[in-house]
Amino acid sequence: LTGEDKAFYARGRVAWLAHCLSNLGEHPERVMDFGCGEGSTANLFFSLLGASFVQGVETSAKVIDLARRSYGSERARFMLLDQYTPDAQMDLVYCNGVFHHIPLQKRADAVDYIRRSLRPGGLFAFWENNPWNPGTRFIMSRIPFDRDATTLSSRQARQMLRTGGFEVIRTDYLFIFPKVLKWFRRLEPLLSPLPLGGQIQVLCRKL
């Protein structure tokens, strides 16, 4: 519906995160992809963030097997969520579009899992669909996988993360213009503080 495929958005998210990390003077080497899916984002962590190691975790054994076959290596490891033991070794955890599928009563546990995976002062890049964006709501309503999802606003996300032991550093809204209006995309960095984009990034630090 936007004229772009999922690879466009995946690259856009990690490129924006790289921009934010550069502004902070952060260079994460060990990255966790929480809800890694088929594992394709691992290559972006290597190429755009300069990571040396990626740990993907996911709840589906079938999807993890696919990730291992497609992207597994000495530098990229993929495991079921309950097979990985958080050990405070990760510099950065990245998560995209996962929490709206987690039941409300289990979200605090998921945040705690991520917090325990991070080293002291480690960063969490929390990405979610923006429920204030009408285009996002329309697209989610047309995807069977998302029809029963419970979305989070940026305010709810920040509250959840602060309660879970994180300091919120910044909130950004990305992906405003579809492909037919791509000439306006150069304005998106300037508009990122406004709740217009289709996705939210809340970047926070473990306290």
Short mmCIF file of C-alpha atoms in Angstrom, two decimals:
data_model
loop_
_atom_site.label_atom_id
_atom_site.label_comp_id
_atom_site.label_asym_id
_atom_site.label_seq_id
_atom_site.Cartn_x
_atom_site.Cartn_y
_atom_site.Cartn_z
CA LEU A 1 0.00 0.00 0.00
CA THR A 2 2.93 2.37 0.56
CA GLY A 3 4.75 1.28 -2.58
CA GLU A 4 7.70 -0.12 -0.59
CA ASP A 5 8.63 -3.61 0.59
CA LYS A 6 9.68 -4.74 4.05
CA ALA A 7 13.39 -4.50 3.16
CA PHE A 8 13.00 -0.74 2.62
CA TYR A 9 11.57 -0.27 6.11
CA ALA A 10 14.07 -2.62 7.76
CA ARG A 11 16.97 -0.69 6.28
CA GLY A 12 15.34 2.62 7.15
CA ARG A 13 14.91 1.62 10.80
CA VAL A 14 18.49 0.47 11.26
CA ALA A 15 19.90 3.45 9.34
CA TRP A 16 17.96 5.83 11.60
CA LEU A 17 19.16 3.92 14.67
CA ALA A 18 22.74 4.21 13.39
CA HIS A 19 22.23 7.98 13.10
CA CYS A 20 20.94 8.17 16.68
CA LEU A 21 23.81 6.04 18.02
CA SER A 22 26.36 8.18 16.21
CA ASN A 23 24.93 11.28 17.86
CA LEU A 24 25.35 9.58 21.24
CA GLY A 25 28.89 8.44 20.48
CA GLU A 26 27.81 4.80 20.88
CA HIS A 27 29.28 1.91 18.88
CA PRO A 28 27.57 -1.32 19.97
CA GLU A 29 29.45 -4.51 19.14
CA ARG A 30 27.09 -7.13 20.58
CA VAL A 31 23.50 -6.76 19.40
CA MET A 32 20.38 -8.75 20.26
CA ASP A 33 17.45 -8.87 17.85
CA PHE A 34 14.47 -9.59 20.12
CA GLY A 35 11.84 -11.23 17.91
CA CYS A 36 14.30 -11.69 15.06
CA GLY A 37 11.95 -13.52 12.69
CA GLU A 38 13.81 -15.04 9.76
CA GLY A 39 17.00 -13.21 10.78
CA SER A 40 17.49 -10.94 7.78
CA THR A 41 18.11 -7.82 9.90
CA ALA A 42 21.39 -9.31 11.15
CA ASN A 43 23.15 -8.24 7.96
CA LEU A 44 22.01 -4.65 8.55
CA PHE A 45 23.46 -4.66 12.06
CA PHE A 46 26.80 -5.67 10.57
CA SER A 47 26.78 -3.24 7.65
CA LEU A 48 25.11 -0.19 9.20
CA LEU A 49 25.93 -0.44 12.91
CA GLY A 50 29.33 -2.11 12.63
CA ALA A 51 28.30 -4.87 15.06
CA SER A 52 30.68 -7.79 15.58
CA PHE A 53 28.10 -10.26 16.91
CA VAL A 54 24.31 -10.64 16.62
CA GLN A 55 22.13 -12.79 18.84
CA GLY A 56 18.62 -13.39 17.50
CA VAL A 57 15.85 -14.75 19.71
CA GLU A 58 12.37 -15.82 18.63
CA THR A 59 9.48 -17.96 19.91
CA SER A 60 8.94 -20.09 16.78
CA ALA A 61 11.19 -23.12 16.28
CA LYS A 62 10.31 -23.20 12.58
CA VAL A 63 11.34 -19.58 12.09
CA ILE A 64 14.56 -20.05 14.08
CA ASP A 65 15.50 -22.99 11.86
CA LEU A 66 14.98 -20.78 8.82
CA ALA A 67 17.09 -18.00 10.35
CA ARG A 68 19.91 -20.41 11.10
CA ARG A 69 19.91 -21.81 7.58
CA SER A 70 19.70 -18.41 5.90
CA TYR A 71 21.84 -16.14 8.09
CA GLY A 72 23.51 -18.22 10.81
CA SER A 73 27.30 -17.97 11.18
CA GLU A 74 29.97 -17.59 13.84
CA ARG A 75 28.95 -13.94 14.05
CA ALA A 76 25.16 -14.46 13.95
CA ARG A 77 23.51 -16.90 16.32
CA PHE A 78 19.78 -17.65 16.49
CA MET A 79 18.02 -19.32 19.40
CA LEU A 80 14.56 -19.86 20.84
CA LEU A 81 13.66 -17.27 23.46
CA ASP A 82 13.68 -19.82 26.29
CA GLN A 83 17.03 -21.29 25.18
CA TYR A 84 18.92 -18.04 25.69
CA THR A 85 19.83 -17.07 29.24
CA PRO A 86 20.14 -13.29 29.70
CA ASP A 87 23.65 -12.57 30.98
CA ALA A 88 24.07 -8.77 30.80
CA GLN A 89 26.48 -9.01 27.85
CA MET A 90 24.61 -7.17 25.08
CA ASP A 91 25.45 -3.59 24.15
CA LEU A 92 22.19 -3.05 22.27
CA VAL A 93 18.82 -4.77 21.98
CA TYR A 94 16.71 -4.06 18.92
CA CYS A 95 13.03 -4.96 18.74
CA ASN A 96 10.58 -4.17 15.94
CA GLY A 97 6.83 -4.72 15.96
CA VAL A 98 6.89 -7.43 18.60
CA PHE A 99 5.23 -5.94 21.67
CA HIS A 100 1.81 -5.44 20.07
CA HIS A 101 1.68 -9.26 19.84
CA ILE A 102 2.68 -9.81 23.49
CA PRO A 103 -0.29 -10.07 25.89
CA LEU A 104 -0.54 -7.09 28.22
CA GLN A 105 0.12 -9.17 31.32
CA LYS A 106 3.39 -10.53 29.85
CA ARG A 107 4.94 -7.30 28.59
CA ALA A 108 6.70 -6.48 31.86
CA ASP A 109 8.40 -9.89 31.74
CA ALA A 110 9.55 -9.23 28.16
CA VAL A 111 11.01 -5.85 29.17
CA ASP A 112 12.76 -7.51 32.12
CA TYR A 113 14.22 -10.20 29.81
CA ILE A 114 15.64 -7.47 27.59
CA ARG A 115 16.98 -5.51 30.55
CA ARG A 116 18.74 -8.58 31.94
CA SER A 117 20.30 -9.20 28.53
CA LEU A 118 21.92 -5.76 28.45
CA ARG A 119 25.18 -4.70 30.05
CA PRO A 120 24.99 -1.80 32.52
CA GLY A 121 24.24 1.30 30.48
CA GLY A 122 23.27 -0.76 27.43
CA LEU A 123 20.73 0.57 24.93
CA PHE A 124 17.31 -0.64 23.86
CA ALA A 125 15.91 0.46 20.48
CA PHE A 126 12.18 -0.17 20.79
CA TRP A 127 10.28 0.07 17.50
CA GLU A 128 6.52 -0.21 17.20
CA ASN A 129 3.74 0.72 14.83
CA ASN A 130 2.29 4.15 15.53
CA PRO A 131 -1.42 3.80 16.39
CA TRP A 132 -1.90 7.55 15.87
CA ASN A 133 -1.09 7.15 12.18
CA PRO A 134 -4.28 6.33 10.20
CA GLY A 135 -2.32 4.61 7.44
CA THR A 136 -0.71 2.26 9.95
CA ARG A 137 -4.08 1.40 11.49
CA PHE A 138 -5.52 0.69 8.03
CA ILE A 139 -2.63 -1.55 7.01
CA MET A 140 -2.74 -3.49 10.28
CA SER A 141 -6.48 -4.04 9.85
CA ARG A 142 -5.81 -5.73 6.51
CA ILE A 143 -3.14 -8.12 7.82
CA PRO A 144 -4.66 -11.20 9.53
CA PHE A 145 -1.58 -11.57 11.73
CA ASP A 146 -2.14 -8.07 13.16
CA ARG A 147 -5.91 -7.89 13.49
CA ASP A 148 -5.92 -9.07 17.11
CA ALA A 149 -2.89 -6.97 18.10
CA THR A 150 -3.00 -4.50 20.99
CA THR A 151 -1.00 -1.47 19.90
CA LEU A 152 1.03 0.85 22.11
CA SER A 153 1.21 4.60 21.80
CA SER A 154 4.54 6.30 22.34
CA ARG A 155 3.34 7.49 25.74
CA GLN A 156 2.41 3.95 26.78
CA ALA A 157 5.72 2.63 25.49
CA ARG A 158 7.74 5.19 27.41
CA GLN A 159 5.81 4.50 30.60
CA MET A 160 6.33 0.74 30.21
CA LEU A 161 10.06 1.16 29.60
CA ARG A 162 10.61 3.57 32.50
CA THR A 163 8.74 1.23 34.83
CA GLY A 164 10.97 -1.59 33.57
CA GLY A 165 14.19 0.14 34.55
CA PHE A 166 15.11 2.22 31.50
CA GLU A 167 15.89 5.89 30.94
CA VAL A 168 14.21 7.20 27.79
CA ILE A 169 16.70 9.11 25.65
CA ARG A 170 14.58 10.09 22.65
CA THR A 171 11.37 9.30 20.77
CA ASP A 172 11.17 9.48 16.98
CA TYR A 173 8.41 8.93 14.41
CA LEU A 174 9.49 7.68 11.00
CA PHE A 175 8.03 6.80 7.60
CA ILE A 176 5.57 9.57 6.83
CA PHE A 177 5.55 9.65 3.03
CA PRO A 178 4.69 6.75 0.68
CA LYS A 179 6.73 6.09 -2.42
CA VAL A 180 4.58 8.35 -4.62
CA LEU A 181 5.65 11.26 -2.38
CA LYS A 182 9.25 10.15 -1.96
CA TRP A 183 10.60 13.57 -2.91
CA PHE A 184 9.32 14.82 0.45
CA ARG A 185 11.24 12.18 2.41
CA ARG A 186 14.19 14.54 2.81
CA LEU A 187 11.97 16.39 5.30
CA GLU A 188 11.42 13.36 7.52
CA PRO A 189 14.46 13.91 9.80
CA LEU A 190 13.10 17.37 10.59
CA LEU A 191 9.61 15.99 11.22
CA SER A 192 10.73 13.00 13.30
CA PRO A 193 9.83 14.60 16.67
CA LEU A 194 6.21 14.92 15.55
CA PRO A 195 3.82 11.93 15.93
CA LEU A 196 3.19 11.66 12.18
CA GLY A 197 5.18 8.66 11.01
CA GLY A 198 3.99 5.10 10.62
CA GLN A 199 6.45 3.78 13.19
CA ILE A 200 7.82 4.87 16.55
CA GLN A 201 11.33 4.43 17.88
CA VAL A 202 11.84 4.86 21.62
CA LEU A 203 15.57 4.73 22.33
CA CYS A 204 16.38 4.13 25.97
CA ARG A 205 19.23 3.15 28.28
CA LYS A 206 19.40 0.54 31.02
CA LEU A 207 19.64 2.18 34.43
#
